[in-house]
Coordinates of C-alpha atoms in Angstrom, one line a residue:
M22 CA 136.9 106.4 75.1
A23 CA 139.4 106.0 72.2
R24 CA 138.1 109.3 70.8
T25 CA 139.0 110.9 74.1
M26 CA 142.5 109.6 73.9
A27 CA 142.7 111.0 70.4
T28 CA 141.6 114.4 71.8
I29 CA 144.3 114.3 74.5
I30 CA 146.9 113.5 71.8
V31 CA 145.7 116.4 69.6
L32 CA 145.7 118.8 72.5
S33 CA 149.3 117.8 73.4
L34 CA 150.4 118.3 69.9
C35 CA 148.8 121.7 69.8
S36 CA 150.4 122.7 73.1
T37 CA 153.8 121.6 71.7
L38 CA 153.2 123.7 68.6
V39 CA 152.3 126.8 70.6
A40 CA 155.4 126.4 72.6
A41 CA 157.6 126.1 69.5
D42 CA 155.6 128.6 67.5
W43 CA 158.1 131.5 67.5
S44 CA 161.1 129.6 66.3
G45 CA 160.0 129.8 62.6
A46 CA 161.8 131.9 60.0
K47 CA 160.9 135.5 59.5
L48 CA 159.3 137.0 56.4
T49 CA 161.4 138.8 53.8
P50 CA 160.8 142.6 53.5
E51 CA 159.0 142.1 50.2
E52 CA 156.7 139.6 51.8
E53 CA 156.0 141.8 54.8
A54 CA 155.1 144.7 52.4
M55 CA 152.7 142.5 50.4
L56 CA 151.3 141.0 53.6
Q57 CA 150.5 144.5 54.9
Y58 CA 148.8 145.4 51.6
L59 CA 146.7 142.2 51.7
N60 CA 145.8 142.6 55.3
N61 CA 144.5 146.1 54.6
L62 CA 142.5 144.9 51.7
N63 CA 141.0 141.8 53.4
K64 CA 141.0 142.8 57.0
D65 CA 137.3 142.4 57.6
L66 CA 136.6 139.6 55.1
S67 CA 136.5 136.7 57.6
T68 CA 134.6 138.8 60.1
Y69 CA 131.9 139.6 57.6
Y70 CA 131.7 136.0 56.6
I71 CA 131.1 134.8 60.2
Y72 CA 128.5 137.6 60.6
A73 CA 126.7 136.5 57.5
L74 CA 126.5 132.9 58.8
L75 CA 125.3 134.2 62.2
A76 CA 122.7 136.4 60.5
L77 CA 121.4 133.3 58.6
A78 CA 121.2 131.3 61.8
G79 CA 119.3 134.2 63.3
L80 CA 116.7 134.1 60.5
V81 CA 116.3 130.4 60.9
L82 CA 115.9 130.9 64.7
I83 CA 113.1 133.5 64.1
Y84 CA 111.4 131.1 61.7
R85 CA 111.7 128.1 64.1
S86 CA 110.5 130.3 67.0
V87 CA 107.3 131.2 65.0
L88 CA 106.7 127.5 64.3
R89 CA 107.1 126.7 68.0
L90 CA 104.6 129.5 68.9
V91 CA 102.2 128.2 66.3
A92 CA 102.6 124.6 67.6
H93 CA 102.1 125.7 71.2
T94 CA 99.0 127.7 70.3
R95 CA 97.6 124.8 68.3
H96 CA 98.3 122.5 71.2
L97 CA 96.4 124.6 73.7
T98 CA 93.4 125.4 71.5
S99 CA 93.0 121.9 70.1
M100 CA 92.8 120.3 73.5
T101 CA 89.8 122.4 74.6
G102 CA 87.4 121.3 71.8
S103 CA 86.7 120.6 68.2
G104 CA 86.8 124.2 67.2
G105 CA 90.6 124.4 67.4
Q106 CA 91.0 121.1 65.6
R107 CA 88.9 122.4 62.7
Y108 CA 90.7 125.7 62.5
F109 CA 94.1 124.0 62.2
A110 CA 92.9 121.3 59.9
T111 CA 93.8 123.2 56.7
A112 CA 96.7 125.3 55.7
S113 CA 97.1 128.3 53.3
S114 CA 97.8 127.6 49.7
T115 CA 101.1 129.6 50.0
M116 CA 102.4 127.4 52.9
G117 CA 101.2 124.3 51.1
W118 CA 103.2 125.3 48.0
I119 CA 106.3 126.0 50.0
K120 CA 106.2 122.6 51.7
D121 CA 105.5 120.8 48.5
H122 CA 108.1 122.5 46.3
V123 CA 110.8 123.7 48.8
L124 CA 110.9 122.3 52.3
Y125 CA 109.9 118.7 51.7
A126 CA 110.9 118.3 48.0
P127 CA 114.0 116.3 47.0
T128 CA 116.4 118.1 44.7
F129 CA 115.2 115.9 41.8
R130 CA 111.8 114.3 41.4
H131 CA 110.8 112.0 44.3
K132 CA 113.9 110.3 45.7
R133 CA 115.7 111.7 48.7
A134 CA 116.4 108.9 51.2
T135 CA 117.0 106.2 48.6
E136 CA 120.8 105.7 48.3
I137 CA 122.5 106.1 44.9
K138 CA 124.2 102.8 44.2
F139 CA 126.4 101.7 41.3
S140 CA 126.5 98.2 42.7
Q141 CA 125.9 96.3 45.9
H142 CA 129.1 97.6 47.4
V143 CA 129.4 101.1 45.8
N144 CA 127.2 103.5 47.6
L145 CA 127.3 107.2 46.9
G146 CA 124.9 108.4 49.6
T147 CA 121.6 110.2 49.3
I148 CA 120.3 113.4 47.6
P149 CA 119.5 116.5 49.8
T150 CA 116.2 118.3 49.8
R151 CA 115.7 121.4 47.7
F152 CA 116.0 123.7 50.7
Q153 CA 119.3 122.0 51.7
T154 CA 120.5 122.3 48.1
A155 CA 119.6 126.0 48.2
F156 CA 121.6 126.6 51.3
I157 CA 124.6 124.7 49.9
C158 CA 124.4 126.8 46.7
A159 CA 124.1 130.0 48.8
C160 CA 127.3 129.1 50.7
I161 CA 129.1 128.3 47.4
A162 CA 127.9 131.6 45.9
Y163 CA 129.0 133.6 48.9
N164 CA 132.4 132.1 48.9
V165 CA 132.8 132.7 45.2
F166 CA 131.7 136.3 45.6
A167 CA 134.0 136.9 48.6
S168 CA 136.9 135.4 46.6
V169 CA 136.6 137.7 43.6
W170 CA 135.1 140.9 45.2
N171 CA 137.3 143.9 45.1
V172 CA 140.2 142.1 43.4
P173 CA 142.2 144.6 41.4
W174 CA 141.6 142.8 38.1
G175 CA 143.3 145.6 36.1
D176 CA 146.6 145.2 37.9
A177 CA 149.5 142.9 36.9
E178 CA 148.7 139.2 36.8
Q179 CA 151.0 138.4 39.7
T180 CA 149.2 141.0 41.9
V181 CA 145.8 139.6 41.0
L182 CA 147.0 136.1 41.8
K183 CA 148.4 137.2 45.1
V184 CA 145.2 138.9 46.1
L185 CA 143.1 136.0 44.9
G186 CA 145.3 133.5 46.7
D187 CA 145.3 135.4 49.9
R188 CA 141.5 135.8 49.7
T189 CA 140.8 132.1 49.3
G190 CA 143.3 131.2 52.0
I191 CA 141.4 133.5 54.5
L192 CA 138.1 132.0 53.5
S193 CA 139.4 128.5 53.9
V194 CA 140.3 129.3 57.5
A195 CA 137.1 131.2 58.1
N196 CA 135.1 128.1 57.0
L197 CA 136.8 126.0 59.6
V198 CA 134.7 127.5 62.4
P199 CA 131.2 126.5 61.1
L200 CA 132.8 123.3 59.7
V201 CA 133.8 122.1 63.2
I202 CA 130.6 123.2 64.9
M203 CA 128.5 121.3 62.3
A204 CA 130.7 118.2 62.8
T205 CA 130.0 117.7 66.5
I206 CA 126.8 116.2 67.9
K207 CA 127.2 118.6 70.8
N208 CA 126.3 121.4 68.4
P209 CA 124.1 123.8 70.4
F210 CA 122.3 124.8 67.2
I211 CA 120.7 121.4 66.9
Q212 CA 118.3 122.2 69.7
M213 CA 118.2 126.0 69.1
L214 CA 117.3 125.8 65.4
D215 CA 115.6 122.4 65.5
I216 CA 117.7 121.1 62.6
S217 CA 118.8 117.4 62.7
Y218 CA 122.4 116.3 63.1
D219 CA 122.2 114.6 59.7
T220 CA 121.6 117.9 58.1
Y221 CA 124.5 119.5 59.9
N222 CA 126.6 116.6 58.8
L223 CA 125.6 117.3 55.2
M224 CA 126.6 120.9 55.6
H225 CA 129.9 119.8 57.3
R226 CA 130.8 117.8 54.3
W227 CA 130.1 120.6 51.8
L228 CA 131.9 123.3 53.9
G229 CA 134.8 120.8 54.0
R230 CA 134.9 120.7 50.2
L231 CA 134.9 124.5 50.1
C232 CA 137.8 124.6 52.6
V233 CA 139.8 122.1 50.4
L234 CA 139.0 123.9 47.2
E235 CA 140.0 127.3 48.6
A236 CA 143.2 125.9 50.1
V237 CA 144.1 124.4 46.7
V238 CA 143.4 127.7 44.9
H239 CA 145.5 129.5 47.6
T240 CA 148.4 127.2 47.1
A241 CA 148.2 127.0 43.3
A242 CA 148.1 130.8 43.0
N243 CA 151.3 131.2 45.1
F244 CA 153.0 128.4 43.1
I245 CA 152.2 130.1 39.8
I246 CA 153.6 133.4 41.1
K247 CA 156.8 131.8 42.1
I248 CA 157.2 129.8 38.9
Q249 CA 156.5 133.0 36.8
K250 CA 159.2 134.9 38.7
K251 CA 162.0 132.4 39.1
G252 CA 161.0 129.3 37.2
W253 CA 160.5 125.6 38.3
A254 CA 164.1 125.3 39.5
S255 CA 163.4 127.6 42.4
I256 CA 160.5 125.5 43.8
A257 CA 162.7 123.1 45.8
A258 CA 164.5 125.9 47.7
W259 CA 161.2 127.8 48.1
L260 CA 159.5 124.8 49.7
G261 CA 162.5 124.6 52.1
R262 CA 161.4 127.7 53.9
D263 CA 159.3 127.0 57.0
F264 CA 156.5 129.4 56.1
I265 CA 156.0 127.9 52.7
L266 CA 156.5 124.3 53.8
H267 CA 154.0 124.5 56.6
G268 CA 151.3 125.9 54.3
F269 CA 152.1 123.2 51.6
I270 CA 151.7 120.4 54.2
A271 CA 148.5 121.9 55.5
T272 CA 147.1 121.9 51.9
L273 CA 148.1 118.3 51.5
G274 CA 146.3 117.5 54.7
F275 CA 143.1 119.1 53.4
L276 CA 143.4 117.0 50.2
V277 CA 143.8 113.8 52.2
L278 CA 140.7 114.7 54.3
F279 CA 138.8 115.2 51.0
L280 CA 140.0 112.1 49.3
H281 CA 139.3 109.7 52.1
S282 CA 135.8 111.1 53.0
P283 CA 133.4 109.8 50.2
K284 CA 130.5 107.7 51.4
L285 CA 132.0 104.6 49.8
I286 CA 135.0 104.8 52.2
R287 CA 133.0 105.8 55.2
S288 CA 130.6 102.9 54.9
L289 CA 133.4 100.3 54.5
A290 CA 135.0 101.0 57.9
Y291 CA 133.6 103.9 59.7
E292 CA 135.7 103.7 62.8
V293 CA 138.9 103.5 60.7
F294 CA 137.7 106.5 58.7
L295 CA 136.9 108.5 61.9
Y296 CA 140.2 108.1 63.6
V297 CA 142.2 108.7 60.4
H298 CA 140.0 111.8 59.9
I299 CA 140.8 113.0 63.4
A300 CA 144.5 112.4 63.1
V301 CA 144.9 114.0 59.7
A302 CA 142.8 117.0 60.8
A303 CA 145.0 117.4 63.8
V304 CA 148.2 117.4 61.7
T305 CA 146.6 119.8 59.2
F306 CA 145.5 122.2 62.0
A307 CA 149.0 122.0 63.5
F308 CA 150.8 123.1 60.3
L309 CA 148.1 125.6 59.5
W310 CA 148.8 127.2 62.9
L311 CA 152.4 127.6 62.0
H312 CA 151.7 128.9 58.5
I313 CA 149.3 131.7 59.4
K314 CA 151.4 133.1 62.3
Y315 CA 151.5 136.6 60.7
F316 CA 147.9 136.7 59.4
P317 CA 144.9 138.3 61.1
C318 CA 142.7 135.2 60.5
R319 CA 144.7 133.2 63.1
P320 CA 142.1 133.9 65.9
L321 CA 139.6 131.9 63.7
L322 CA 141.9 128.9 63.8
I323 CA 142.2 129.3 67.6
A324 CA 138.4 129.4 67.9
T325 CA 138.2 126.3 65.7
M326 CA 140.7 124.3 67.8
A327 CA 139.0 125.5 71.0
I328 CA 135.6 124.5 69.8
W329 CA 136.8 121.1 68.7
A330 CA 138.7 120.4 71.9
G331 CA 135.9 121.8 74.1
T332 CA 133.2 119.6 72.5
R333 CA 135.4 116.5 72.7
L334 CA 136.0 117.1 76.4
W335 CA 132.4 117.9 76.9
R336 CA 131.4 114.6 75.3
F337 CA 133.9 112.7 77.6
A338 CA 132.4 114.5 80.6
T339 CA 128.9 113.4 79.5
L340 CA 130.1 109.8 79.0
A341 CA 131.7 109.7 82.5
Y342 CA 128.6 111.2 84.2
R343 CA 126.2 108.9 82.5
S344 CA 128.3 105.7 82.8
W345 CA 130.1 105.9 86.2
G346 CA 129.0 106.6 89.7
R347 CA 128.5 104.4 92.8
Q348 CA 127.7 101.7 90.2
S349 CA 128.7 101.5 86.6
C350 CA 126.4 101.3 83.7
Q351 CA 125.3 97.7 82.9
A352 CA 123.9 96.3 79.7
A353 CA 121.7 93.2 79.9
I354 CA 121.6 91.8 76.3
Q355 CA 119.3 89.2 74.9
V356 CA 119.4 87.5 71.5
L357 CA 116.2 87.8 69.5
P358 CA 115.0 86.3 66.2
G359 CA 116.2 87.9 63.0
D360 CA 119.8 88.6 64.1
A361 CA 118.6 91.2 66.6
L362 CA 119.4 92.1 70.2
R363 CA 117.4 93.7 72.9
I364 CA 119.5 95.7 75.3
S365 CA 118.4 96.9 78.7
L366 CA 120.7 99.6 80.1
S367 CA 120.7 100.3 83.8
T368 CA 122.3 103.6 84.6
P369 CA 124.0 104.9 87.8
R370 CA 122.2 108.2 87.6
P371 CA 118.7 109.2 86.3
W372 CA 118.2 111.4 83.3
T373 CA 115.3 112.7 81.3
F374 CA 114.6 111.1 78.0
K375 CA 112.3 112.5 75.4
P376 CA 110.8 110.7 72.3
G377 CA 113.0 111.0 69.3
Q378 CA 116.3 111.1 71.2
S379 CA 119.2 108.7 70.9
I380 CA 122.4 107.7 72.7
F381 CA 125.9 106.5 71.9
L382 CA 126.7 103.0 73.3
T383 CA 130.1 101.5 73.9
I384 CA 130.6 97.9 75.1
P385 CA 134.3 98.0 76.1
S386 CA 134.8 94.2 76.1
V387 CA 133.5 94.0 72.5
G388 CA 135.0 97.2 71.1
W389 CA 136.4 99.9 73.4
H390 CA 137.1 102.2 70.5
T391 CA 133.5 102.0 69.1
A392 CA 130.6 104.3 70.0
H393 CA 127.5 103.4 68.1
P394 CA 124.3 105.5 68.0
F395 CA 121.0 103.9 68.8
S396 CA 117.4 105.2 69.2
V397 CA 116.1 104.7 72.7
A398 CA 112.9 102.7 72.4
W399 CA 111.8 102.4 76.0
T400 CA 112.4 103.8 79.5
E401 CA 111.2 102.3 82.8
F402 CA 111.9 102.1 86.5
S403 CA 112.5 98.8 88.2
E404 CA 114.5 97.0 90.9
P405 CA 118.3 96.7 90.1
L406 CA 118.8 94.2 87.3
S407 CA 120.1 90.8 88.2
R408 CA 121.5 88.0 86.0
S409 CA 118.4 85.9 86.5
S410 CA 115.9 88.6 85.7
S411 CA 114.3 88.8 82.3
L412 CA 113.3 91.9 80.4
R413 CA 109.7 90.7 80.5
S414 CA 109.6 90.6 84.2
I415 CA 111.2 94.0 84.4
S416 CA 108.4 95.3 82.2
E417 CA 105.7 93.8 84.4
K418 CA 107.0 95.6 87.5
R419 CA 106.5 98.9 86.0
P420 CA 103.3 101.0 86.4
T421 CA 101.4 101.6 83.2
S422 CA 100.9 105.3 83.5
R423 CA 103.2 108.2 84.5
T424 CA 104.0 111.8 83.5
H425 CA 106.2 112.6 80.5
E426 CA 108.9 114.2 82.5
L427 CA 110.5 111.2 84.2
E428 CA 111.5 111.3 87.8
V429 CA 113.3 108.4 89.6
E430 CA 111.2 106.5 92.1
E431 CA 112.8 106.3 95.5
N432 CA 115.0 103.1 95.9
G433 CA 114.3 102.3 92.2
E434 CA 116.5 102.1 89.1
Q435 CA 116.1 103.7 85.7
S436 CA 116.7 101.6 82.6
F437 CA 116.6 102.1 78.9
G438 CA 115.6 99.7 76.2
L439 CA 117.3 99.4 72.8
I440 CA 116.8 97.1 69.8
V441 CA 120.0 96.4 67.7
K442 CA 119.9 94.8 64.3
A443 CA 123.3 93.1 63.7
K444 CA 124.7 94.1 60.3
G445 CA 128.5 94.5 60.5
G446 CA 131.2 96.0 62.6
M447 CA 130.3 96.5 66.3
T448 CA 126.8 95.1 66.1
K449 CA 127.9 91.9 64.4
K450 CA 130.7 91.4 67.0
L451 CA 128.2 92.0 69.8
L452 CA 125.7 89.5 68.4
E453 CA 128.5 86.8 68.1
R454 CA 129.7 87.5 71.6
V455 CA 126.3 87.2 73.2
E456 CA 125.5 84.0 71.2
R457 CA 128.8 82.6 72.3
D458 CA 128.4 83.5 76.0
G459 CA 124.7 83.1 76.3
G460 CA 124.0 80.0 74.4
A461 CA 120.3 79.5 73.7
E462 CA 118.1 82.3 72.2
G463 CA 116.5 84.4 74.9
A464 CA 119.3 84.0 77.4
I465 CA 120.5 87.3 78.9
V466 CA 124.2 88.2 79.1
N467 CA 125.4 91.1 81.1
F468 CA 128.2 93.5 80.1
K469 CA 129.7 96.7 81.4
A470 CA 128.8 99.6 79.2
C471 CA 129.4 103.3 78.6
I472 CA 126.7 105.6 77.3
E473 CA 126.6 109.1 76.1
G474 CA 123.6 111.3 75.5
P475 CA 120.8 111.9 75.1
Y476 CA 121.2 113.5 71.7
G477 CA 118.7 114.9 69.2
S478 CA 116.1 117.7 69.4
E479 CA 112.6 116.9 70.8
K480 CA 110.1 116.9 68.0
S481 CA 106.9 116.9 70.0
M482 CA 103.8 115.4 68.2
S483 CA 101.4 116.5 71.0
S484 CA 99.9 119.5 69.1
Y485 CA 98.7 117.4 66.1
G486 CA 95.1 116.1 66.1
T487 CA 96.2 113.2 63.8
V488 CA 99.5 111.5 64.0
M489 CA 100.9 108.9 61.5
L490 CA 104.1 107.0 62.3
F491 CA 105.8 104.9 59.7
A492 CA 108.6 102.5 60.4
S493 CA 110.4 99.6 58.8
G494 CA 112.6 97.1 60.7
V495 CA 114.3 98.5 63.7
G496 CA 113.1 102.0 62.7
V497 CA 110.2 101.2 65.0
T498 CA 112.4 102.0 68.0
H499 CA 112.2 105.6 67.0
Q500 CA 108.4 105.5 66.9
I501 CA 107.5 103.5 70.0
P502 CA 108.3 106.3 72.4
Y503 CA 106.0 108.6 70.5
V504 CA 103.2 106.0 70.6
K505 CA 103.6 105.6 74.4
D506 CA 103.9 109.4 75.0
L507 CA 100.8 110.2 73.0
V508 CA 98.6 107.4 74.4
E509 CA 99.5 108.5 77.9
G510 CA 98.8 112.1 77.0
Y511 CA 95.5 111.2 75.6
A512 CA 94.5 109.4 78.8
N513 CA 95.7 112.3 80.9
G514 CA 94.1 115.0 78.6
T515 CA 97.4 116.7 78.0
V516 CA 97.7 116.3 74.2
A517 CA 95.6 117.4 71.2
T518 CA 96.0 114.0 69.5
R519 CA 92.8 112.1 68.8
R520 CA 94.1 109.6 66.1
I521 CA 97.4 107.7 66.1
T522 CA 98.3 105.2 63.4
L523 CA 101.5 103.2 63.5
V524 CA 102.4 101.4 60.3
W525 CA 105.3 99.0 60.8
V526 CA 106.8 97.0 57.8
I527 CA 108.8 93.9 58.8
P528 CA 110.0 90.8 56.8
S529 CA 108.5 88.2 59.1
T530 CA 106.4 87.7 62.2
D531 CA 109.5 86.8 64.1
C532 CA 110.4 90.5 64.3
L533 CA 107.3 91.0 66.5
E534 CA 109.4 89.5 69.3
W535 CA 111.7 92.6 69.2
V536 CA 109.1 94.9 70.8
R537 CA 106.6 92.4 72.3
P538 CA 106.9 93.3 76.0
W539 CA 106.7 97.0 75.2
M540 CA 103.8 96.8 72.8
H541 CA 102.0 94.5 75.2
E542 CA 102.3 97.3 77.8
I543 CA 101.2 100.0 75.4
L544 CA 98.1 97.9 74.3
G545 CA 97.1 97.6 77.9
M546 CA 97.2 101.4 78.6
K547 CA 94.2 103.4 79.4
G548 CA 92.4 104.9 76.4
R549 CA 94.5 103.0 73.9
R550 CA 91.6 101.5 72.0
D551 CA 90.1 105.0 71.5
V552 CA 93.1 106.6 69.9
L553 CA 95.7 104.0 68.6
K554 CA 95.6 101.9 65.5
V555 CA 98.5 99.5 64.6
V556 CA 99.0 98.1 61.1
L557 CA 101.7 95.5 60.6
Y558 CA 102.9 94.6 57.1
I559 CA 104.7 91.2 56.7
T560 CA 106.6 91.4 53.4
R561 CA 108.0 87.9 53.3
A562 CA 105.0 85.9 54.6
G563 CA 104.4 82.8 52.6
L564 CA 100.9 81.9 51.4
S565 CA 100.9 78.9 53.7
Q566 CA 101.8 81.1 56.7
P567 CA 98.7 82.1 58.7
I568 CA 98.4 85.8 59.3
R569 CA 95.7 86.7 61.9
S570 CA 94.9 90.1 63.1
P571 CA 94.5 90.2 66.9
S572 CA 91.7 92.9 66.7
E573 CA 90.3 95.7 64.7
T574 CA 92.8 98.2 66.1
V575 CA 95.8 95.8 65.6
R576 CA 95.9 94.4 62.1
M577 CA 98.4 92.2 60.3
L578 CA 98.6 92.1 56.5
R579 CA 100.8 90.5 53.9
G580 CA 102.9 92.4 51.5
R581 CA 103.9 96.1 51.4
P582 CA 101.7 99.1 52.4
D583 CA 99.9 101.2 49.8
V584 CA 101.2 104.4 51.4
A585 CA 99.1 106.7 49.2
A586 CA 95.8 104.9 50.0
I587 CA 96.6 104.7 53.8
M588 CA 97.5 108.4 54.1
Q589 CA 94.7 109.7 51.9
K590 CA 92.1 107.8 53.9
E591 CA 93.6 109.1 57.1
A592 CA 93.6 112.6 55.8
A593 CA 90.0 112.4 54.8
E594 CA 89.0 111.3 58.3
K595 CA 91.6 113.3 60.3
E596 CA 91.0 115.6 63.2
G597 CA 93.0 118.8 63.3
A598 CA 96.5 119.2 62.0
M599 CA 98.4 116.2 60.7
G600 CA 101.9 115.1 61.8
V601 CA 103.6 112.4 59.8
S602 CA 106.9 110.8 60.9
V603 CA 108.9 108.2 59.1
C604 CA 111.9 106.2 60.2
A605 CA 112.4 103.6 57.5
G606 CA 114.5 102.5 54.5
G607 CA 114.9 104.8 51.5
G608 CA 112.0 103.4 49.5
L609 CA 109.3 103.7 52.2
A610 CA 110.6 107.0 53.4
D611 CA 110.6 108.5 49.9
E612 CA 107.0 107.3 49.3
V613 CA 105.8 108.8 52.6
R614 CA 107.5 112.0 51.7
R615 CA 105.9 112.0 48.2
V616 CA 102.4 111.5 49.5
S617 CA 102.9 114.1 52.2
R618 CA 103.8 116.6 49.5
V619 CA 100.7 115.7 47.6
L620 CA 98.5 116.3 50.6
C621 CA 100.2 119.6 51.4
A622 CA 99.5 120.7 47.9
K623 CA 95.8 119.9 48.4
G624 CA 95.6 122.2 51.4
V625 CA 96.1 119.6 54.3
N626 CA 97.9 121.2 57.2
L627 CA 100.6 118.5 57.4
D628 CA 104.1 118.5 58.9
F629 CA 106.5 115.9 57.6
I630 CA 109.4 114.6 59.8
E631 CA 112.0 112.2 58.6
E632 CA 114.4 110.5 60.9
G633 CA 117.7 109.2 59.6
F634 CA 117.6 105.4 59.1
G635 CA 121.3 104.5 59.1
W636 CA 124.7 105.6 60.4

């Protein structure tokens, strides 16, 4: 909600600037002549740049469409018999090499999700994949080429600087369009291209760095020209002109955005970073609007501001629709062992949830300005939630089988289950509030809530004959919906999956309480014993602590998993194509990625999916 207020403030500021736009000083005849020359030289530069990005998106769309067609064909043929499973069990050596060395490979060696840390509190983030690095390098190369192409290098130095400065200024504005699109979770290309929001966020940061660098080059080139012509003494009077001052302030705004955006600052206080980022961006856009009044790239800034404002309003409309109706959204929150919370959200309107999706949750009485993303672990239908009802009783009222596309039962209520691990910020405040109001562990406290979503593209696992799901800690909330969906599909004969293995790594057996009612229901589903195997690894179990496996299909072990041995054994016994998903800390995620690459290189038809494990 606070973000919506920020949007309204920004829109008001922009409206004021538009109204006052034409009061600025006019250009001198010399500047008008140079502007005409530069516009003729660079008139199509920004257009070609946008077309190049759209062409790249088109190529990715074609590639993703082919993959979807292959997955659909594999799904249909593998359900009918073992012939389809055998056909899709192996992959070509070429595709295996591409997955091993390009698509799934980290930029350097084996670490991708493991964060680079100088100390406990100094975190520099993670390393991208080689494919992501190649895209980043391609964007940098294109911007460098566009900056220097057709520059009259043989002319006078001041002419060269003027052309170079103008070129980089135009490119800085042109980069704002994809920059803003990639920043919003409402990005339509997430679903269209099946690329995760984390990847778009990575590209957003790199495009932002390009914008800042080009703005600095643009400003520096014009400063050098002025100093060469009239010396340092003329700078103060020059900056007093509206046209120059507006551009200089916009460049300073870009620099502030760059300097306060490193991972270290974002992780210390994300909400503070976010609102400062929005405010500084608004001021920067405002002065940039005034600065480029006479330039043909101004429509790109209009598009940027329209996209930003439109997506923010769209998000608010989604929040209002999901949270308010004849009844408001309610959150029943229960304290669990291990500083965790189980949240059951009852919504005023039904909506379809698919495995792998997430929502943004706001508890106004705890932090009205904070919207935190969480994976949806469970969905169910029940009677309206009361203060005396427990999450366990809700679970017992629900039928054990239904179709994947959820539809509301008449006179029933849809609810969503989340698991929250309290670390800091909003989650820590929420835990303290529930403990204070609820008292004993297990008591339920009700809050009014606001939710927004669902977000994230659907990565269906139903076409794989063999599915392996890895999780650590609360990462299991991402995997449970897949387990439930695949077991239901197996019983109904609607999926190709014949083997499901869930590997969950937790510090103690207390963590089992987090998902006990949901796993209890899954283990009671029809056909579960034929298809599902659950392996739990307890990393901090003492030698005196008894560890007993409930059955052959649900095993509990001490220590950490030998990922290579587990995956190689499963690959040797697999049916059909293999889908591997991981939602875990950096060490486990990187090891699953490494072994997946090894199997791809050996000819196993394997798709690797990594879900971000953090904020």
